[in-house]
Amino acid sequence: MARAACYAVSQSLGKTYNPLFIYGGVGLGKTHLLQSIGNEALKLNPACRIKYMTSERFTSDLIESIRNQRVNDFKEYYRKIDLLIIDDVQFLAGKEKTQEEFFHIFNYLSQLNRQIVLSSDRAPKAIPTLEERLRSRFEGGMIADISKPDFETRVAILRRKAATDNLEITDDALRFIASNVTNNIRELEGALNRVAASSQLTKSKITVNFVSSVLSELISSGKRKGITHKHIIKVVSDFFDISPEELTIKGRKKEVVRPRQIVMYLMRSELNYSYPGIGEKLGGRDHTTAIHAFEKIRKELEVNEKLQGEITLLLEQIYNIS
């Protein structure tokens, strides 16, 4: 919704959503969206007077104008703007004089149907010590929430960046990154940059296993709470159409050996279980069996694209990524 609203505003300043208030967490692309509005508006009308700034810069400029006794010049400058874009507007909270001046500028521009676009890390009603009259103005237009990108969007972002950077990377490796780095776009692109740098330094092909190794610290620190060995067993057993009990009892049925090895690999890679602990949870097997299973799957991931795809799909299901 936020992206569509930004595009609509850029095509018709002051007529579609005014003001447009965008909010969302750190690293979700708010600043990028704001700048895209300005860039698009300028393409359509090169004479458009656009001002992009943070609320902190607005406050700083206001203080400077007061110090130099040029407040009228300050006000006059903003009254000539066709598109005013203020980033991180939550930092106006608690600044009474700044809020007062911004309120008057806001009203002036609004009455002339000049476009105002604001961003914040939270909705207007959640900004503390924000004057009620400003809150009311902020809520008077369109409020759009930027949520975390879903799995397919994360994959698309990674594909686009990989193509832009001329990075050779398998689709399964991209999906693995998207499965494990879920917080925001900035962190997602940072993870890909780290993988690319490591690949260049070591002259390594970028596979799922290579990505897992490079991002091991990032992935382990960001694991979702509530994932247990029982959950992994359930997901794997459903995936291979066998019962969970078959994975945990003694026996070497051919159709169960491979899924059990994958469970052992995932318990180690995702939950950091000790090898004796893995053996104990899977029918009291010896720790050497767990070591063998982990190393076997780890090495196969280097070359087996089918296995890479299976592990990626299993991780998506384990973490309920959509």
mmCIF file of C-alpha atoms in Angstrom:
data_model
loop_
_atom_site.group_PDB
_atom_site.id
_atom_site.type_symbol
_atom_site.label_atom_id
_atom_site.label_comp_id
_atom_site.label_asym_id
_atom_site.label_seq_id
_atom_site.Cartn_x
_atom_site.Cartn_y
_atom_site.Cartn_z
ATOM 1 C CA MET A 1 0.000 0.000 0.000
ATOM 2 C CA ALA A 2 2.778 2.469 0.931
ATOM 3 C CA ARG A 3 4.556 2.047 -2.401
ATOM 4 C CA ALA A 4 1.350 2.477 -4.377
ATOM 5 C CA ALA A 5 0.456 5.587 -2.369
ATOM 6 C CA CYS A 6 3.907 7.097 -2.964
ATOM 7 C CA TYR A 7 3.610 6.554 -6.696
ATOM 8 C CA ALA A 8 0.104 8.044 -6.780
ATOM 9 C CA VAL A 9 1.302 11.137 -4.914
ATOM 10 C CA SER A 10 4.283 11.628 -7.230
ATOM 11 C CA GLN A 11 1.942 11.603 -10.247
ATOM 12 C CA SER A 12 -0.502 14.136 -8.841
ATOM 13 C CA LEU A 13 0.966 16.400 -6.162
ATOM 14 C CA GLY A 14 -1.527 17.820 -3.689
ATOM 15 C CA LYS A 15 -4.503 16.050 -5.248
ATOM 16 C CA THR A 16 -4.403 12.394 -4.205
ATOM 17 C CA TYR A 17 -3.252 11.906 -0.608
ATOM 18 C CA ASN A 18 -2.328 15.067 1.256
ATOM 19 C CA PRO A 19 -0.637 14.729 3.615
ATOM 20 C CA LEU A 20 0.849 11.287 3.018
ATOM 21 C CA PHE A 21 2.152 9.793 6.267
ATOM 22 C CA ILE A 22 4.376 6.708 5.954
ATOM 23 C CA TYR A 23 5.512 4.753 8.987
ATOM 24 C CA GLY A 24 7.451 1.568 9.687
ATOM 25 C CA GLY A 25 10.489 0.129 11.433
ATOM 26 C CA VAL A 26 14.139 0.831 10.756
ATOM 27 C CA GLY A 27 15.561 -0.412 7.465
ATOM 28 C CA LEU A 28 12.259 -1.031 5.679
ATOM 29 C CA GLY A 29 12.913 1.541 2.949
ATOM 30 C CA LYS A 30 11.026 4.648 4.124
ATOM 31 C CA THR A 31 13.773 7.067 3.089
ATOM 32 C CA HIS A 32 14.094 5.374 -0.295
ATOM 33 C CA LEU A 33 10.354 5.748 -0.877
ATOM 34 C CA LEU A 34 10.397 9.415 0.104
ATOM 35 C CA GLN A 35 13.257 10.155 -2.240
ATOM 36 C CA SER A 36 11.539 8.258 -5.054
ATOM 37 C CA ILE A 37 8.532 10.594 -4.718
ATOM 38 C CA GLY A 38 10.787 13.613 -5.163
ATOM 39 C CA ASN A 39 12.665 12.082 -8.084
ATOM 40 C CA GLU A 40 9.485 11.064 -9.893
ATOM 41 C CA ALA A 41 7.827 14.446 -9.311
ATOM 42 C CA LEU A 42 10.909 16.201 -10.691
ATOM 43 C CA LYS A 43 10.831 14.050 -13.830
ATOM 44 C CA LEU A 44 7.242 15.081 -14.485
ATOM 45 C CA ASN A 45 7.879 18.735 -13.680
ATOM 46 C CA PRO A 46 11.514 19.931 -13.637
ATOM 47 C CA ALA A 47 10.340 23.300 -12.285
ATOM 48 C CA CYS A 48 8.780 21.687 -9.202
ATOM 49 C CA ARG A 49 10.177 23.177 -5.985
ATOM 50 C CA ILE A 50 10.971 20.211 -3.743
ATOM 51 C CA LYS A 51 12.427 20.147 -0.249
ATOM 52 C CA TYR A 52 13.523 16.887 1.375
ATOM 53 C CA MET A 53 14.957 16.969 4.889
ATOM 54 C CA THR A 54 14.869 15.260 8.258
ATOM 55 C CA SER A 55 12.867 16.767 11.098
ATOM 56 C CA GLU A 56 16.138 17.240 12.975
ATOM 57 C CA ARG A 57 17.501 19.365 10.115
ATOM 58 C CA PHE A 58 14.268 21.374 10.126
ATOM 59 C CA THR A 59 14.724 22.023 13.846
ATOM 60 C CA SER A 60 18.375 22.970 13.363
ATOM 61 C CA ASP A 61 17.535 25.426 10.559
ATOM 62 C CA LEU A 62 14.774 26.981 12.656
ATOM 63 C CA ILE A 63 17.113 27.479 15.618
ATOM 64 C CA GLU A 64 19.697 29.046 13.310
ATOM 65 C CA SER A 65 17.108 31.455 11.882
ATOM 66 C CA ILE A 66 16.049 32.506 15.384
ATOM 67 C CA ARG A 67 19.667 33.048 16.389
ATOM 68 C CA ASN A 68 20.275 35.228 13.321
ATOM 69 C CA GLN A 69 16.908 36.991 13.582
ATOM 70 C CA ARG A 70 15.831 35.655 10.182
ATOM 71 C CA VAL A 71 12.673 33.760 11.141
ATOM 72 C CA ASN A 72 10.605 35.561 8.502
ATOM 73 C CA ASP A 73 13.069 34.468 5.802
ATOM 74 C CA PHE A 74 12.820 30.924 7.152
ATOM 75 C CA LYS A 75 9.025 30.964 6.897
ATOM 76 C CA GLU A 76 9.042 32.569 3.459
ATOM 77 C CA TYR A 77 11.403 29.917 2.118
ATOM 78 C CA TYR A 78 9.087 27.067 3.110
ATOM 79 C CA ARG A 79 5.997 28.845 1.812
ATOM 80 C CA LYS A 80 7.403 28.679 -1.730
ATOM 81 C CA ILE A 81 7.780 24.887 -1.718
ATOM 82 C CA ASP A 82 5.577 22.699 -3.934
ATOM 83 C CA LEU A 83 6.526 19.369 -2.326
ATOM 84 C CA LEU A 84 7.709 19.204 1.282
ATOM 85 C CA ILE A 85 9.140 15.859 2.422
ATOM 86 C CA ILE A 86 10.051 15.448 6.094
ATOM 87 C CA ASP A 87 11.803 12.248 7.185
ATOM 88 C CA ASP A 88 11.705 10.926 10.782
ATOM 89 C CA VAL A 89 9.003 13.350 11.857
ATOM 90 C CA GLN A 90 8.789 11.595 15.237
ATOM 91 C CA PHE A 91 11.771 13.705 16.346
ATOM 92 C CA LEU A 92 9.539 16.787 16.417
ATOM 93 C CA ALA A 93 8.035 15.360 19.608
ATOM 94 C CA GLY A 94 8.800 17.408 22.686
ATOM 95 C CA LYS A 95 10.060 20.449 20.717
ATOM 96 C CA GLU A 96 7.322 23.016 21.345
ATOM 97 C CA LYS A 97 8.706 25.919 19.275
ATOM 98 C CA THR A 98 9.579 23.648 16.348
ATOM 99 C CA GLN A 99 6.120 22.068 16.424
ATOM 100 C CA GLU A 100 4.500 25.510 16.471
ATOM 101 C CA GLU A 101 6.404 26.748 13.413
ATOM 102 C CA PHE A 102 5.920 23.475 11.570
ATOM 103 C CA PHE A 103 2.192 23.617 12.278
ATOM 104 C CA HIS A 104 1.908 27.049 10.651
ATOM 105 C CA ILE A 105 3.975 26.003 7.623
ATOM 106 C CA PHE A 106 1.925 22.811 7.332
ATOM 107 C CA ASN A 107 -1.331 24.779 7.363
ATOM 108 C CA TYR A 108 -0.104 27.322 4.819
ATOM 109 C CA LEU A 109 1.042 24.684 2.329
ATOM 110 C CA SER A 110 -2.046 22.553 2.893
ATOM 111 C CA GLN A 111 -4.402 25.467 2.176
ATOM 112 C CA LEU A 112 -2.656 25.983 -1.169
ATOM 113 C CA ASN A 113 -2.859 22.236 -1.966
ATOM 114 C CA ARG A 114 0.910 21.901 -1.859
ATOM 115 C CA GLN A 115 1.979 18.310 -1.245
ATOM 116 C CA ILE A 116 3.302 17.249 2.168
ATOM 117 C CA VAL A 117 4.878 13.826 2.758
ATOM 118 C CA LEU A 118 5.991 12.654 6.201
ATOM 119 C CA SER A 119 7.706 9.547 7.541
ATOM 120 C CA SER A 120 8.035 8.140 11.035
ATOM 121 C CA ASP A 121 8.974 4.953 12.833
ATOM 122 C CA ARG A 122 5.449 4.800 14.286
ATOM 123 C CA ALA A 123 1.888 5.914 13.599
ATOM 124 C CA PRO A 124 0.893 9.505 14.555
ATOM 125 C CA LYS A 125 -1.168 8.317 17.524
ATOM 126 C CA ALA A 126 1.904 6.525 18.924
ATOM 127 C CA ILE A 127 4.265 9.525 18.835
ATOM 128 C CA PRO A 128 4.650 10.784 22.432
ATOM 129 C CA THR A 129 4.455 14.514 23.305
ATOM 130 C CA LEU A 130 3.254 15.414 19.831
ATOM 131 C CA GLU A 131 0.801 18.322 19.948
ATOM 132 C CA GLU A 132 -2.752 17.205 19.325
ATOM 133 C CA ARG A 133 -3.278 19.753 16.554
ATOM 134 C CA LEU A 134 -0.284 18.337 14.651
ATOM 135 C CA ARG A 135 -1.396 14.776 15.282
ATOM 136 C CA SER A 136 -4.797 15.681 13.865
ATOM 137 C CA ARG A 137 -3.185 17.179 10.729
ATOM 138 C CA PHE A 138 -0.985 14.117 10.241
ATOM 139 C CA GLU A 139 -4.024 11.849 10.473
ATOM 140 C CA GLY A 140 -6.024 14.011 8.070
ATOM 141 C CA GLY A 141 -4.629 12.403 4.932
ATOM 142 C CA MET A 142 -3.373 8.957 3.986
ATOM 143 C CA ILE A 143 -1.528 6.847 6.576
ATOM 144 C CA ALA A 144 0.433 3.939 5.086
ATOM 145 C CA ASP A 145 2.295 1.279 7.037
ATOM 146 C CA ILE A 146 5.459 -0.231 5.563
ATOM 147 C CA SER A 147 5.507 -3.800 6.814
ATOM 148 C CA LYS A 148 8.346 -6.293 6.648
ATOM 149 C CA PRO A 149 8.728 -7.703 3.122
ATOM 150 C CA ASP A 150 7.268 -11.199 2.719
ATOM 151 C CA PHE A 151 9.361 -14.135 1.530
ATOM 152 C CA GLU A 152 8.737 -13.740 -2.209
ATOM 153 C CA THR A 153 9.407 -10.003 -1.993
ATOM 154 C CA ARG A 154 12.688 -10.668 -0.190
ATOM 155 C CA VAL A 155 13.714 -13.116 -2.928
ATOM 156 C CA ALA A 156 12.795 -10.542 -5.596
ATOM 157 C CA ILE A 157 14.850 -7.854 -3.831
ATOM 158 C CA LEU A 158 17.857 -10.172 -3.663
ATOM 159 C CA ARG A 159 17.495 -11.205 -7.314
ATOM 160 C CA ARG A 160 17.386 -7.580 -8.418
ATOM 161 C CA LYS A 161 20.417 -6.631 -6.349
ATOM 162 C CA ALA A 162 22.373 -9.687 -7.518
ATOM 163 C CA ALA A 163 21.604 -8.772 -11.135
ATOM 164 C CA THR A 164 22.589 -5.141 -10.573
ATOM 165 C CA ASP A 165 25.868 -6.221 -8.961
ATOM 166 C CA ASN A 166 26.540 -8.882 -11.651
ATOM 167 C CA LEU A 167 26.732 -11.477 -8.893
ATOM 168 C CA GLU A 168 26.633 -15.152 -9.836
ATOM 169 C CA ILE A 169 24.517 -16.893 -7.215
ATOM 170 C CA THR A 170 22.162 -19.865 -7.352
ATOM 171 C CA ASP A 171 18.460 -19.309 -6.842
ATOM 172 C CA ASP A 172 18.489 -21.719 -3.903
ATOM 173 C CA ALA A 173 21.214 -19.633 -2.259
ATOM 174 C CA LEU A 174 19.089 -16.502 -2.715
ATOM 175 C CA ARG A 175 16.087 -18.283 -1.230
ATOM 176 C CA PHE A 176 18.231 -19.483 1.674
ATOM 177 C CA ILE A 177 19.226 -15.885 2.459
ATOM 178 C CA ALA A 178 15.599 -14.760 2.151
ATOM 179 C CA SER A 179 14.535 -17.582 4.492
ATOM 180 C CA ASN A 180 16.984 -16.592 7.199
ATOM 181 C CA VAL A 181 17.261 -12.800 6.958
ATOM 182 C CA THR A 182 13.752 -11.505 7.506
ATOM 183 C CA ASN A 183 13.865 -8.259 9.480
ATOM 184 C CA ASN A 184 14.277 -5.550 6.856
ATOM 185 C CA ILE A 185 15.606 -4.617 3.426
ATOM 186 C CA ARG A 186 18.783 -3.021 4.749
ATOM 187 C CA GLU A 187 19.773 -6.184 6.614
ATOM 188 C CA LEU A 188 18.829 -8.317 3.605
ATOM 189 C CA GLU A 189 21.027 -6.366 1.182
ATOM 190 C CA GLY A 190 23.802 -6.230 3.779
ATOM 191 C CA ALA A 191 23.766 -10.027 4.012
ATOM 192 C CA LEU A 192 24.093 -10.345 0.232
ATOM 193 C CA ASN A 193 26.966 -7.840 0.234
ATOM 194 C CA ARG A 194 28.744 -9.910 2.881
ATOM 195 C CA VAL A 195 28.291 -13.094 0.860
ATOM 196 C CA ALA A 196 29.543 -11.378 -2.314
ATOM 197 C CA ALA A 197 32.637 -10.015 -0.557
ATOM 198 C CA SER A 198 33.479 -13.410 0.970
ATOM 199 C CA SER A 199 33.024 -15.113 -2.394
ATOM 200 C CA GLN A 200 35.351 -12.640 -4.073
ATOM 201 C CA LEU A 201 38.018 -12.985 -1.386
ATOM 202 C CA THR A 202 37.967 -16.787 -1.309
ATOM 203 C CA LYS A 203 37.168 -17.314 -5.020
ATOM 204 C CA SER A 204 34.300 -19.572 -3.913
ATOM 205 C CA LYS A 205 31.118 -20.445 -5.767
ATOM 206 C CA ILE A 206 28.073 -19.099 -3.939
ATOM 207 C CA THR A 207 26.021 -22.116 -2.871
ATOM 208 C CA VAL A 208 23.607 -22.699 -0.005
ATOM 209 C CA ASN A 209 26.359 -24.199 2.109
ATOM 210 C CA PHE A 210 28.724 -21.305 1.380
ATOM 211 C CA VAL A 211 26.021 -18.791 2.327
ATOM 212 C CA SER A 212 25.226 -20.762 5.490
ATOM 213 C CA SER A 213 28.886 -20.640 6.489
ATOM 214 C CA VAL A 214 29.362 -16.928 5.740
ATOM 215 C CA LEU A 215 26.160 -15.861 7.488
ATOM 216 C CA SER A 216 26.282 -18.383 10.343
ATOM 217 C CA GLU A 217 26.680 -15.727 13.045
ATOM 218 C CA LEU A 218 23.966 -13.498 11.609
ATOM 219 C CA ILE A 219 21.581 -16.405 11.136
ATOM 220 C CA SER A 220 22.131 -17.914 14.583
ATOM 221 C CA SER A 221 21.642 -14.540 16.288
ATOM 222 C CA GLY A 222 18.375 -14.008 14.450
ATOM 223 C CA LYS A 223 16.752 -17.412 14.905
ATOM 224 C CA ARG A 224 13.133 -17.327 15.847
ATOM 225 C CA LYS A 225 12.212 -18.351 19.337
ATOM 226 C CA GLY A 226 9.982 -21.348 19.889
ATOM 227 C CA ILE A 227 11.611 -23.674 17.349
ATOM 228 C CA THR A 228 12.324 -27.079 18.913
ATOM 229 C CA HIS A 229 13.721 -30.403 17.746
ATOM 230 C CA LYS A 230 10.167 -31.783 17.826
ATOM 231 C CA HIS A 231 9.061 -29.069 15.425
ATOM 232 C CA ILE A 232 11.909 -29.890 13.042
ATOM 233 C CA ILE A 233 11.073 -33.611 13.210
ATOM 234 C CA LYS A 234 7.406 -32.865 12.456
ATOM 235 C CA VAL A 235 8.232 -30.631 9.471
ATOM 236 C CA VAL A 236 10.710 -33.126 7.996
ATOM 237 C CA SER A 237 8.401 -36.112 8.523
ATOM 238 C CA ASP A 238 5.517 -34.278 6.819
ATOM 239 C CA PHE A 239 7.805 -33.242 3.965
ATOM 240 C CA PHE A 240 8.920 -36.823 3.289
ATOM 241 C CA ASP A 241 5.500 -38.334 4.092
ATOM 242 C CA ILE A 242 6.635 -40.507 6.989
ATOM 243 C CA SER A 243 5.628 -40.528 10.644
ATOM 244 C CA PRO A 244 7.649 -38.617 13.286
ATOM 245 C CA GLU A 245 7.985 -41.867 15.252
ATOM 246 C CA GLU A 246 9.890 -43.497 12.384
ATOM 247 C CA LEU A 247 12.611 -40.864 12.746
ATOM 248 C CA THR A 248 13.081 -41.406 16.468
ATOM 249 C CA ILE A 249 13.011 -45.196 16.832
ATOM 250 C CA LYS A 250 15.846 -47.632 16.223
ATOM 251 C CA GLY A 251 16.006 -49.034 12.742
ATOM 252 C CA ARG A 252 17.532 -48.384 9.332
ATOM 253 C CA LYS A 253 14.613 -48.472 6.921
ATOM 254 C CA LYS A 254 15.959 -47.141 3.643
ATOM 255 C CA GLU A 255 13.222 -44.543 3.169
ATOM 256 C CA VAL A 256 13.874 -43.111 6.659
ATOM 257 C CA VAL A 257 17.687 -42.891 6.686
ATOM 258 C CA ARG A 258 17.885 -39.796 4.494
ATOM 259 C CA PRO A 259 15.157 -37.781 6.289
ATOM 260 C CA ARG A 260 16.756 -38.666 9.639
ATOM 261 C CA GLN A 261 20.124 -37.370 8.425
ATOM 262 C CA ILE A 262 18.443 -34.145 7.367
ATOM 263 C CA VAL A 263 16.820 -33.820 10.801
ATOM 264 C CA MET A 264 20.237 -34.246 12.410
ATOM 265 C CA TYR A 265 21.726 -31.643 10.096
ATOM 266 C CA LEU A 266 18.942 -29.148 10.878
ATOM 267 C CA MET A 267 19.097 -29.747 14.628
ATOM 268 C CA ARG A 268 22.788 -28.908 14.477
ATOM 269 C CA SER A 269 22.621 -25.979 12.035
ATOM 270 C CA GLU A 270 19.410 -24.373 13.327
ATOM 271 C CA LEU A 271 19.347 -25.208 17.047
ATOM 272 C CA ASN A 272 23.087 -25.724 17.649
ATOM 273 C CA TYR A 273 22.403 -29.045 19.392
ATOM 274 C CA SER A 274 25.439 -31.016 20.534
ATOM 275 C CA TYR A 275 26.082 -34.262 18.662
ATOM 276 C CA PRO A 276 25.325 -36.397 21.751
ATOM 277 C CA GLY A 277 22.136 -34.363 22.232
ATOM 278 C CA ILE A 278 21.077 -35.017 18.647
ATOM 279 C CA GLY A 279 21.694 -38.739 19.029
ATOM 280 C CA GLU A 280 19.725 -38.837 22.263
ATOM 281 C CA LYS A 281 16.655 -37.120 20.753
ATOM 282 C CA LEU A 282 16.662 -39.486 17.780
ATOM 283 C CA GLY A 283 16.340 -42.860 19.447
ATOM 284 C CA GLY A 284 19.456 -42.838 21.616
ATOM 285 C CA ARG A 285 21.867 -43.045 18.704
ATOM 286 C CA ASP A 286 25.610 -42.653 19.140
ATOM 287 C CA HIS A 287 27.062 -39.166 18.696
ATOM 288 C CA THR A 288 29.254 -40.423 15.842
ATOM 289 C CA THR A 289 26.084 -41.153 13.860
ATOM 290 C CA ALA A 290 25.030 -37.526 14.283
ATOM 291 C CA ILE A 291 28.476 -36.295 13.223
ATOM 292 C CA HIS A 292 28.396 -38.495 10.131
ATOM 293 C CA ALA A 293 24.894 -37.304 9.195
ATOM 294 C CA PHE A 294 25.737 -33.622 9.624
ATOM 295 C CA GLU A 295 28.964 -33.833 7.617
ATOM 296 C CA LYS A 296 27.315 -35.900 4.886
ATOM 297 C CA ILE A 297 24.505 -33.397 4.356
ATOM 298 C CA ARG A 298 26.857 -30.419 4.681
ATOM 299 C CA LYS A 299 29.188 -31.742 1.977
ATOM 300 C CA GLU A 300 26.343 -32.756 -0.322
ATOM 301 C CA LEU A 301 24.898 -29.257 -0.117
ATOM 302 C CA GLU A 302 27.983 -28.035 -1.959
ATOM 303 C CA VAL A 303 27.073 -29.913 -5.137
ATOM 304 C CA ASN A 304 23.551 -31.358 -4.860
ATOM 305 C CA GLU A 305 21.033 -28.808 -6.170
ATOM 306 C CA LYS A 306 18.055 -31.050 -5.341
ATOM 307 C CA LEU A 307 19.163 -31.216 -1.710
ATOM 308 C CA GLN A 308 19.743 -27.452 -1.669
ATOM 309 C CA GLY A 309 16.146 -26.963 -2.762
ATOM 310 C CA GLU A 310 14.825 -29.406 -0.162
ATOM 311 C CA ILE A 311 16.713 -27.723 2.686
ATOM 312 C CA THR A 312 15.509 -24.292 1.584
ATOM 313 C CA LEU A 313 11.882 -25.464 1.467
ATOM 314 C CA LEU A 314 12.219 -27.141 4.864
ATOM 315 C CA LEU A 315 13.634 -23.954 6.407
ATOM 316 C CA GLU A 316 10.728 -21.962 5.000
ATOM 317 C CA GLN A 317 8.310 -24.393 6.651
ATOM 318 C CA ILE A 318 10.248 -24.600 9.922
ATOM 319 C CA TYR A 319 10.183 -20.832 10.343
ATOM 320 C CA ASN A 320 6.716 -20.497 8.810
ATOM 321 C CA ILE A 321 8.042 -18.001 6.281
ATOM 322 C CA SER A 322 5.548 -16.637 3.785
#
